[in-house]
Structures are given as structure tokens and as C-alpha cells.
C-alpha positions as a Python dict, from the first residue, in 0.01 Angstrom:
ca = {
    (1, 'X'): (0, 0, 0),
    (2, 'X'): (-262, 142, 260),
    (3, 'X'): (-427, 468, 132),
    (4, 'X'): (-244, 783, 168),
    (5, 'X'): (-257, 998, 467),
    (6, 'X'): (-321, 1386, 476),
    (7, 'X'): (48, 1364, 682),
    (8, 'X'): (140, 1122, 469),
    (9, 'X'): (546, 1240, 280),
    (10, 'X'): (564, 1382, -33),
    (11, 'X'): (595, 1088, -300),
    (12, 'X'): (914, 1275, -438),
    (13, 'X'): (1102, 1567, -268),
    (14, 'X'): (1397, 1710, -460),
    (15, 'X'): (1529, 2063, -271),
    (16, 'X'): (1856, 2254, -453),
    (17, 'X'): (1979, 1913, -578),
    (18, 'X'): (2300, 1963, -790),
    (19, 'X'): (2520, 1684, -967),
    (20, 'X'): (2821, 1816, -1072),
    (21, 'X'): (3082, 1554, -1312),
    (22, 'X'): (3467, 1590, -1360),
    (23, 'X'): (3487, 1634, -1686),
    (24, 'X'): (3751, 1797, -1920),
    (25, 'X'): (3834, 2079, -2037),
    (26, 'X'): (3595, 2156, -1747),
    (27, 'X'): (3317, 2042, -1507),
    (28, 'X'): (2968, 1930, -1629),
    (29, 'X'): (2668, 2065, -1449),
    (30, 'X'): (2439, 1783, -1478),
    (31, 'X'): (2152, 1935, -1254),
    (32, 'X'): (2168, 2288, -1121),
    (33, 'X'): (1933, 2367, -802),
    (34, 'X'): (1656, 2145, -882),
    (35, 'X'): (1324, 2186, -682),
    (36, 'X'): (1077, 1926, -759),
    (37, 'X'): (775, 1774, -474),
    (38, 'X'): (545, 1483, -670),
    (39, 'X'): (239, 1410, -459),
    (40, 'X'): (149, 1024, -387),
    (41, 'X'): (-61, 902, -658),
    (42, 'X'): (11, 1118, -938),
    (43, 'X'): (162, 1065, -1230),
    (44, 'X'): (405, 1311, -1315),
    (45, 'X'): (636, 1383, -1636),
    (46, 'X'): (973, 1518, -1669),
    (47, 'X'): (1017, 1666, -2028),
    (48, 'X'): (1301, 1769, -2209),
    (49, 'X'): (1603, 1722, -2446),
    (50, 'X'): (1889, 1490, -2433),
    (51, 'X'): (2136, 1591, -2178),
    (52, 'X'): (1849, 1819, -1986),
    (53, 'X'): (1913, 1600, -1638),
    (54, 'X'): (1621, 1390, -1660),
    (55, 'X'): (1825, 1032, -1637),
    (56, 'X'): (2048, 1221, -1411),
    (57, 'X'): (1737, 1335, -1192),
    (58, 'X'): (1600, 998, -1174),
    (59, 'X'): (1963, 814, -1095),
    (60, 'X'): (1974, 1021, -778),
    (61, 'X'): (1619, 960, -650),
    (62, 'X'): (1651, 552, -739),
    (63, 'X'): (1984, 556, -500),
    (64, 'X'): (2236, 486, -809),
    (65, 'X'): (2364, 839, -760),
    (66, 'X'): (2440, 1073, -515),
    (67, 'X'): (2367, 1477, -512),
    (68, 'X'): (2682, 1698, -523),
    (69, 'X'): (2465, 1930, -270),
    (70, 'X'): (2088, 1938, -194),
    (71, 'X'): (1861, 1707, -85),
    (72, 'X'): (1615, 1449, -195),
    (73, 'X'): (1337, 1195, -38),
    (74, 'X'): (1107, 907, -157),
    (75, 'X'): (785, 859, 76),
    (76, 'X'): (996, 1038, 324),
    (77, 'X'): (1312, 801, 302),
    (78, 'X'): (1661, 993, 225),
    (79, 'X'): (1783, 909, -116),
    (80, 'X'): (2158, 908, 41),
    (81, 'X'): (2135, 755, 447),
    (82, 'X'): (1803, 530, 342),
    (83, 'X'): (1899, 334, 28),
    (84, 'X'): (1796, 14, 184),
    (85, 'X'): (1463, 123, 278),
    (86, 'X'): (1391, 306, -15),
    (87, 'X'): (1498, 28, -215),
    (88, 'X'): (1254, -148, -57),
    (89, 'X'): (960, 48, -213),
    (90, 'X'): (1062, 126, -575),
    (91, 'X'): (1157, 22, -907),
    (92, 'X'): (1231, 162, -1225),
    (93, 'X'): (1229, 25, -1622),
    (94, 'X'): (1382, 205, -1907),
    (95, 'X'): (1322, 216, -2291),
    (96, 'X'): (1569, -51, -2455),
    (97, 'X'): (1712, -211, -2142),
    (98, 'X'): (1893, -559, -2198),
    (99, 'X'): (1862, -678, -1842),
    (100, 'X'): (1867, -1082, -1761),
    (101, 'X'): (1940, -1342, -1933),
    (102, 'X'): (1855, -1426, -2280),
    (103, 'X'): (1858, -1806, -2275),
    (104, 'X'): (1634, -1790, -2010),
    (105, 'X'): (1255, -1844, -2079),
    (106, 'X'): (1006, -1521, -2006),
    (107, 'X'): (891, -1742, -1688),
    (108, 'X'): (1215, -1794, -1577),
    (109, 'X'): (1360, -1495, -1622),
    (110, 'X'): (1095, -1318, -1418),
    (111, 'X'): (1121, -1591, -1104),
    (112, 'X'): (1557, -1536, -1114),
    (113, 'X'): (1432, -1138, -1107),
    (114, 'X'): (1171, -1263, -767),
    (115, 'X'): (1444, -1367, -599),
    (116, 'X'): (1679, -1069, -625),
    (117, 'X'): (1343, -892, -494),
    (118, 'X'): (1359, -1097, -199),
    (119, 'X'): (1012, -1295, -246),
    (120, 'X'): (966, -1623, -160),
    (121, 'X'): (926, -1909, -355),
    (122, 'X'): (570, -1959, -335),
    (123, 'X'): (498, -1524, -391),
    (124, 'X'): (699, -1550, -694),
    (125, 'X'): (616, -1786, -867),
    (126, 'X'): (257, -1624, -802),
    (127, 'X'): (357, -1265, -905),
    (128, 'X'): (548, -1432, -1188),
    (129, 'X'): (258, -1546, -1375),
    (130, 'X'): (-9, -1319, -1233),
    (131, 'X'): (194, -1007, -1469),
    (132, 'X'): (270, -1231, -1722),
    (133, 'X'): (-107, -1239, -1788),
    (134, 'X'): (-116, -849, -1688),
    (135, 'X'): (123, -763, -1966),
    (136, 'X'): (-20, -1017, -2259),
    (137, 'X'): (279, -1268, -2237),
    (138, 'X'): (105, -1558, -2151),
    (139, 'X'): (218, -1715, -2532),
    (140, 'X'): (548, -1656, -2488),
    (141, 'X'): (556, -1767, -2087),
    (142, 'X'): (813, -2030, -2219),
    (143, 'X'): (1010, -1867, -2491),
    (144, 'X'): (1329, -1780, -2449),
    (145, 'X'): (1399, -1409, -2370),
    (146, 'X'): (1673, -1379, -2657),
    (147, 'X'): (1346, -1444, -2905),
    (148, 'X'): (1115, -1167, -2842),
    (149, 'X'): (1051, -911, -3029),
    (150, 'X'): (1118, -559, -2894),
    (151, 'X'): (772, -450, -2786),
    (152, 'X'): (687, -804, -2635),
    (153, 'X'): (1089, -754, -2441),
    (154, 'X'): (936, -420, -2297),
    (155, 'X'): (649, -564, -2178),
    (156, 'X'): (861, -815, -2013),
    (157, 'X'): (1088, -514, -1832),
    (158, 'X'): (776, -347, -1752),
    (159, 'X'): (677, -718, -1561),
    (160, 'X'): (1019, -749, -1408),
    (161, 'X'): (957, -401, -1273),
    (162, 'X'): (607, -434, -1079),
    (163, 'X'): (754, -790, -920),
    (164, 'X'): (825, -599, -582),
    (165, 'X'): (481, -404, -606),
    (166, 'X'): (668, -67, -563),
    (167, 'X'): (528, 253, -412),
    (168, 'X'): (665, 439, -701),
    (169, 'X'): (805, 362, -1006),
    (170, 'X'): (1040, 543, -1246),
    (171, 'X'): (968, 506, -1627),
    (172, 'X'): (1335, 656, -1832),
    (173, 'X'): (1168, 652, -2176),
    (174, 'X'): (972, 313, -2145),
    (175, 'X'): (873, 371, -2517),
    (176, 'X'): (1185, 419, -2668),
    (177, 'X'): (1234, 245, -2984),
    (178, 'X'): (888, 97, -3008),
    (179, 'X'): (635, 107, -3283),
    (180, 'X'): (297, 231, -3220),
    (181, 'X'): (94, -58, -3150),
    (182, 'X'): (348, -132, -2889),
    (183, 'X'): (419, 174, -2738),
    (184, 'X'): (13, 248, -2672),
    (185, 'X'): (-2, -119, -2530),
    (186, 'X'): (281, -41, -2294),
    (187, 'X'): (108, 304, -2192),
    (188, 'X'): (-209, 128, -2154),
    (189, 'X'): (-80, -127, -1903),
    (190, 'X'): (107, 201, -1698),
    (191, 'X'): (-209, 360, -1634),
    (192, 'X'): (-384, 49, -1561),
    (193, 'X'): (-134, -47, -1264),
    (194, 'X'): (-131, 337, -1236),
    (195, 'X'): (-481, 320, -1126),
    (196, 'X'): (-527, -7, -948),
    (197, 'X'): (-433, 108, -619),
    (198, 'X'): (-490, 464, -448),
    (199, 'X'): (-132, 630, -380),
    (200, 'X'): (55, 443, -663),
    (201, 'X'): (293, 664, -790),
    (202, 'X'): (476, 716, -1107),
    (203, 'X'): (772, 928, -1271),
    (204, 'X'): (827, 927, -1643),
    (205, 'X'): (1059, 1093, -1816),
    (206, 'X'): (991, 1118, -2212),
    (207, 'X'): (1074, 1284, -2546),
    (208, 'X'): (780, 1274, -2651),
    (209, 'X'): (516, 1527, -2603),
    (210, 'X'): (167, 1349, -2695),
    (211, 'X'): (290, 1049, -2459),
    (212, 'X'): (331, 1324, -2143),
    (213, 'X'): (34, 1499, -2247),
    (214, 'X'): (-151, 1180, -2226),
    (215, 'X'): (-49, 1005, -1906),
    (216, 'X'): (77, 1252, -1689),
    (217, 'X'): (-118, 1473, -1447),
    (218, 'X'): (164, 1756, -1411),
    (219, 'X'): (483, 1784, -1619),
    (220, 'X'): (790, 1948, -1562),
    (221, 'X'): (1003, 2118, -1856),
    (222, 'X'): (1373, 2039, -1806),
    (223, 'X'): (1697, 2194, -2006),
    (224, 'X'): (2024, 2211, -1859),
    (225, 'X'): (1975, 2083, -1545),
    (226, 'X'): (1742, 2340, -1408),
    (227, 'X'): (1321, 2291, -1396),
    (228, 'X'): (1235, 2591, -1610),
    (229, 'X'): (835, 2538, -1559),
    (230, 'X'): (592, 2305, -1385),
    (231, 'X'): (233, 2237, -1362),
    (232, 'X'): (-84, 2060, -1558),
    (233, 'X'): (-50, 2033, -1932),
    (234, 'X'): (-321, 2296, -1933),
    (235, 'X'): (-155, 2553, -1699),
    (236, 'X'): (159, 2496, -1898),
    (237, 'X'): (-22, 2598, -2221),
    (238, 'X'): (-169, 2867, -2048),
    (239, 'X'): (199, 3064, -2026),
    (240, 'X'): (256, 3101, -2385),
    (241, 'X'): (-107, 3187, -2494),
    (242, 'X'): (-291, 3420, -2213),
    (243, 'X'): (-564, 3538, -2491),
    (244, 'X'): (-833, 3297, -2628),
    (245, 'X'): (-874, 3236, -3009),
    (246, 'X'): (-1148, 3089, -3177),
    (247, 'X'): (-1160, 2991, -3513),
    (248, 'X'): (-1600, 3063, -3626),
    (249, 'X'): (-1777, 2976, -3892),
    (250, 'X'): (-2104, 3127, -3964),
    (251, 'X'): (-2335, 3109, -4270),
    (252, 'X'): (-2341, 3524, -4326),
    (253, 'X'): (-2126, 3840, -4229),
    (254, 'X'): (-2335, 4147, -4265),
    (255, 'X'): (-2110, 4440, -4184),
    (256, 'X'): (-1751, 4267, -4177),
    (257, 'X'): (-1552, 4149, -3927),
    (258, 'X'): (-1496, 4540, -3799),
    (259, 'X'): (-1877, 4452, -3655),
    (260, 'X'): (-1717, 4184, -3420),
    (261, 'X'): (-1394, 4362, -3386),
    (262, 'X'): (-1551, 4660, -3217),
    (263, 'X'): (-1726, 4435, -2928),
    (264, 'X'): (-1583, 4463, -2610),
    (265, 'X'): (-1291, 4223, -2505),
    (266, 'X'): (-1253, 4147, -2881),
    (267, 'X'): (-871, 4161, -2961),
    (268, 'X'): (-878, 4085, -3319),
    (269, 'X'): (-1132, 4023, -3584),
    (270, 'X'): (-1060, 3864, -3952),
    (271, 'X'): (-1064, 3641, -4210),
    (272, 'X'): (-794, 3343, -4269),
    (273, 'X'): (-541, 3374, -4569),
    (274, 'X'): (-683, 3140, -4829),
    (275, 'X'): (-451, 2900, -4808),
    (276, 'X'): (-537, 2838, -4418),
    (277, 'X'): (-877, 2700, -4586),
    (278, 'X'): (-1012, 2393, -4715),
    (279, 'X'): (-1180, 2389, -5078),
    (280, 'X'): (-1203, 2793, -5031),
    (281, 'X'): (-1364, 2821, -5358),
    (282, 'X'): (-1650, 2584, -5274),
    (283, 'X'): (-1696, 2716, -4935),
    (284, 'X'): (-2061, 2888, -4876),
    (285, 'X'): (-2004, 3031, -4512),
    (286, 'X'): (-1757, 3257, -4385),
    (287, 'X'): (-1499, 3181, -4176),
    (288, 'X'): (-1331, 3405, -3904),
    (289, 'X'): (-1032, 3407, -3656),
    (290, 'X'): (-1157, 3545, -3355),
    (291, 'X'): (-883, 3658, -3057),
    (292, 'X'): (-1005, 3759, -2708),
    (293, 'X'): (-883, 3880, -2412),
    (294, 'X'): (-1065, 3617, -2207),
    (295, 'X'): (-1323, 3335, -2285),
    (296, 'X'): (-1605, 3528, -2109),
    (297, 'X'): (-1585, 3724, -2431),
    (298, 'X'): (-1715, 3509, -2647),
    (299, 'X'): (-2110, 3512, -2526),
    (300, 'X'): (-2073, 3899, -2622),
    (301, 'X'): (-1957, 3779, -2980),
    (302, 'X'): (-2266, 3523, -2973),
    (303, 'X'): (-2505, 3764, -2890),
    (304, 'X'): (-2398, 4047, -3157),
    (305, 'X'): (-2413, 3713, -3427),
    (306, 'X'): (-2727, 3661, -3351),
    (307, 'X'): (-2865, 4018, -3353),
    (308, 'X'): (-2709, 4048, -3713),
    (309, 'X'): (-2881, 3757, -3849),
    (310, 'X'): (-2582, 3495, -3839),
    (311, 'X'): (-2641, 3181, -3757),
    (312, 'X'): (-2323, 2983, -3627),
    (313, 'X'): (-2209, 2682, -3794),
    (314, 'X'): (-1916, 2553, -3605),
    (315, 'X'): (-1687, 2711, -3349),
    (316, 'X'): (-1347, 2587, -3228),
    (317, 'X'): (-1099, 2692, -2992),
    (318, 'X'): (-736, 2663, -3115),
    (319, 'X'): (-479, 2544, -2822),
    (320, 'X'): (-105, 2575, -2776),
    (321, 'X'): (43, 2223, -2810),
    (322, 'X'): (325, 2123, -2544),
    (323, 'X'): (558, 2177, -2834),
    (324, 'X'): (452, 2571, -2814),
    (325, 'X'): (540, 2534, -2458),
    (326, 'X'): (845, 2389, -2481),
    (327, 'X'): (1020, 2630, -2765),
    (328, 'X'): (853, 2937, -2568),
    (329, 'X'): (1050, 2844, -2240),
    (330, 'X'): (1399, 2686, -2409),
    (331, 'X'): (1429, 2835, -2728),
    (332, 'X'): (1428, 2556, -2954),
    (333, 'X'): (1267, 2250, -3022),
    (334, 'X'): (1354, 1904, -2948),
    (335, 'X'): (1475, 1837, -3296),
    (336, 'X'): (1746, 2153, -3246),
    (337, 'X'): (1883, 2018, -2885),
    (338, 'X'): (2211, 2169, -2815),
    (339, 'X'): (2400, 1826, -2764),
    (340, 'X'): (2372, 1617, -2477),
    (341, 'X'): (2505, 1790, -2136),
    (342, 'X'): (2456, 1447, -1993),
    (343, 'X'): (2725, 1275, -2263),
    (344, 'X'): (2740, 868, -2151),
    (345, 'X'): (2586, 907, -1802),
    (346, 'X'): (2240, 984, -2024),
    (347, 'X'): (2155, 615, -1922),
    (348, 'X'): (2097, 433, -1590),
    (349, 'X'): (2425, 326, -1606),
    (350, 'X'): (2782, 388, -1427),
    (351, 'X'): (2958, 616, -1702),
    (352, 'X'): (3222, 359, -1856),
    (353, 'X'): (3488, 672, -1901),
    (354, 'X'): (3527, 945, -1646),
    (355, 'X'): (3470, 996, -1246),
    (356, 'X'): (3201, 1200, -1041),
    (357, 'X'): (3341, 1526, -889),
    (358, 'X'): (3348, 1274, -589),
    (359, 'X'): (3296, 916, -530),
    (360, 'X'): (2947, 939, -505),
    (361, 'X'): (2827, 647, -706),
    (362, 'X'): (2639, 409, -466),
    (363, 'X'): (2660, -36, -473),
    (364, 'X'): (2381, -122, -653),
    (365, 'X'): (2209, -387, -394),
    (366, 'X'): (1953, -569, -505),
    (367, 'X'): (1595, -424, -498),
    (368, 'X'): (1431, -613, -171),
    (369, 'X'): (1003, -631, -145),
    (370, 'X'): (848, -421, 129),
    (371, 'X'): (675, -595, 358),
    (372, 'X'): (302, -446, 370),
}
């Protein structure tokens, strides 16, 4: 893919998308007015609960879907009048998916998935075996699919994926299920193709915070259809803690913590509850939990230290966690979800029981290689 222009389309644009399912005893809202616009190149995260919209979300912009109302674009092609173009340029690999054949080898499995990508013989094979050294197959190039383990069957989805070289691809929990070992080698080889070539773009959606943290440039929070918050993990931390706290150690006190508490853009001054410390008893320098209204605060705080005599030992700034985030904007955690707005359709899959408010599934063609 040739290096994005400044006029270049938005990677992802999502305006006042809704997807609305018949449903007894009374329609589901599956999204409700989502706004979302993902840059090319970036890596972006959708997180949230079961049944927030996030499969839903990603079902519309990979053509399997249609919007009730609204409107969404990949690299500028309409989600609903371009499938076949858009198609062309994306994929998309989900935690636990059974796809292919199991009696099939990992070799062969891959080349049968070449061909419904529209390469030829000779570019497949080649892509076929260039990823199966990317991913760390190359022992099990001839084993039959029905024989690997679950990690080593990811890393073959995540293969069968990047066969078309998308634009953009769409991870739907691509660590689902896996143990750690596996899930950080399956991260690992994201960013690296993530990385490899300027404008790649990807959307993940996850449960799990340290995993979004980690990869993903922005992050959206999701719950009940609607984008309650968006930005960098950092800016997103910033909404639920606007003062700065520092936890200081320092080998003396003379006059107290009401010394520091008095300094200017000091919120708060004191000591820890003793069970907040380590070996308390043992402990031969003092330890304070310092709140201010702004970082800038701090060299004041330094500066009044020093003039007393104390000399400081360690300092560390305490952050929000994603979690924090997450409870401050929805109300709960993941563990207390509300049940799962999304019911069967949470999967990138036709729901088995039930229609659309309208027939607004669309054929699932094969995905086809662009030609670059």
C-alpha cells in the first residue's frame, strides 16, 4: 500500500450508525448513533462489555451487516454500495474461530484460503509459506489443522487473515481463550505486521484492558451501543483523575506533613494507613501521599524538602488504570456487565434465531486481493 496522503480518506468513518434487531418482547438497539473516524495507520481499540456493540460495530464496517440508519466508510469505500471494493482491501480474524477444514494440513489450508482471495497460483503458494514462517508454523506446515493446539490454530487464523495483504484489518478478540505465552506471541506478531508498512491499519476490539492499553494508540469505551469516550489511553485516564498524586518517600519530616500541605497548589498532605505499607515497623523513612492540583506543583514541594533538610528517597506518581476509566464512565466493571444486549449476534456470525428489523444481512462473497 503506497504511503498515505494528507487527502488521503479516513481509515474508518462511522457517522450516526444505528443497528436496530426484531426482537421480542421488543426491539434491540444494538448500536445507537455511533460516531467513530480511525486515521490510516493507527491502531485503535474498541473496549467494552459483552453486548456493548463492538462485534456489531465491526459486522457493519466488514460488509456482513448493514446500518439501520447512518453511515459508514473504509479508505473512503461505502460499507453498503462498495462491498466489492472494500472487500478488496480488508480482512478480519476473531478469537476462537473454526474456519477451514480440519483434515487439511496448515499448508493446505492456507493455499484453499489463497484462492478464495483471488491470488494466483504462483502468489499463493508464495504468501502461503512466507506467513507461515511470519507466524512460527513452519513445524507444523504439514500437520493437519484438526491437530493444533489452540494458540498454534490462532496463529494460523491470524495467517489466513494477512493472505490478501489488507489495508485494514479487524481483530474481534484475537486472544480469546489463549494462555499467556500465546496470547503475547499473537500480539507480538500484530504489531509487527502493524508496523511493517506506513498506513497499515488495525481495529481491535477486546475485553481486556492491559491488551488495549498495550497495542492500541486511541481506544474507544463502548456500552450499549453508544461510544461514551474516546482518545489515548493517557487522555482517557486523564477524565477520572484531573489532580496529580505522588506517593514520596524521604529520609526525615521536620514539621509534619502540615509543612507541605501549606505550599501552594498542594491539595492534600499525609501519611498512608499502615496497612498501605510494607514492613511498616522496619521502615526508617517516612512516607507521604502527596495530591496536587497540577504536576508543576511538585518542584515547589522539592524545593521546601530541601530547605527543611529532607533528602528524597524515591518518588512515584500513582495513575488511574483503564479499569478506573471504564467504571467512572459505565458504572460497573466488566465482571458486573448487565447481560449481553448483543444476545447470539455477539459473533461474526448470521444470528441462527431471529431476523434484522429489515433484511439487511449482506452475501458473504469471498474476500478478493487488491491489486496494488
Amino acid at each position: 500500500m503506497s504511503s498515505t496522503a494528507a487527502h488521503a480518506p479516513l481509515a474508518i468513518d462511522a457517522r450516526a450508525v444505528r443497528r436496530i434487531y426484531k426482537s421480542k418482547p421488543k426491539p434491540v438497539v444494538a448500536l445507537d448513533g455511533v460516531d467513530l473516524q480511525v486515521e490510516p495507520g493507527e491502531l485503535f481499540g474498541l473496549l467494552g462489555p459483552n453486548g456493548a456493540g463492538k462485534t456489531t460495530l465491526i459486522k457493519i464496517l466488514t460488509t456482513l451487516l448493514l446500518p439501520t440508519s447512518g453511515s459508514a466508510s473504509v479508505f473512503g469505500f461505502d460499507v453498503a454500495r462498495q462491498t466489492r471494493e472494500l472487500r478488496r482491501i480488508m480482512n478480519i480474524v476473531s478469537g476462537g474461530e473454526q474456519s477451514g477444514y480440519g483434515l487439511l494440513q496448515v499448508r493446505e489450508q492456507l493455499w484453499m484460503f489463497s484462492q478464495f482471495y483471488g491470488l494466483g497460483v504462483r502468489e499463493g503458494w508464495r504468501r502461503v509459506d512466507g506467513l507461515i514462517d511470519v507466524v512460527g508454523l513452519e513445524e507444523q506446515r504439514l500437520q493437519k489443522v484438526s491437530t493444533l493446539s489452540t494458540g498454534q490454530r490462532q496463529k494460523l487464523n491470524l495467517a489466513r487473515g494477512l493472505l490478501n495483504d489488507p489495508w485494514i484489518l479487524f481483530l474481534d478478540e484475537p486472544t480469546l481463550g489463549l494462555d499467556v505465552s500465546a496470547a503475547r506471541s499473537v500480539r507480538e506478531l500484530v504489531e509487527e505486521w502493524q508496523q511493517t508498512v506506513p498506513g497499515r491499519t488495525i481495529l481491535l476490539t477486546s475485553h481486556y484492558m492491559a491488551e488495549v492499553e498495550q497495542l492500541c494508540d486511541r481506544i474507544a469505551i463502548v456500552d450499549h451501543g453508544r461510544i461514551l469516550a474516546s482518545g489515548t489511553p493517557a487522555e482517557l485516564k486523564r477524565r477520572v483523575q484531573a489532580e496529580s498524586i505522588f506517593r514520596l518517600e524521604v529520609d526525615r519530616l521536620d514539621g509534619g506533613t502540615q509543612m507541605l500541605a501549606r505550599l501552594p497548589g498542594v491539595l492534600s498532605a499525609v501519611l498512608p494507613s499502615a496497612s498501605d505499607l510494607d514492613h511498616a515497623a522496619d521502615r526508617q523513612t517516612v512516607l507521604i501521599k502527596l495530591t496536587l492540583e497540577q504536576d508543576a506543583a511538585l518542584s515547589g514541594v522539592v524545593a521546601a524538602l530541601g530547605a527543611a533538610g529532607s533528602s528524597i528517597v524515591s518518588l512515584q506518581k500513582s495513575e488511574p488504570s483503564l479499569e478506573d476509566v471504564f467504571v467512572e464512565l459505565v458504572g460497573r466493571g466488566f465482571g458486573e456487565s448487565e447481560g449481553d444486549g448483543e444476545g447470539p449476534r455477539d459473533r461474526l456470525d448470521p444470528p441462527a434465531g431471529g431476523q434484522p428489523a429489515d433484511d439487511s444481512y449482506v452475501s458473504a462473497e469471498p474476500v478478493e486481493t487488491a491489486h496494488k
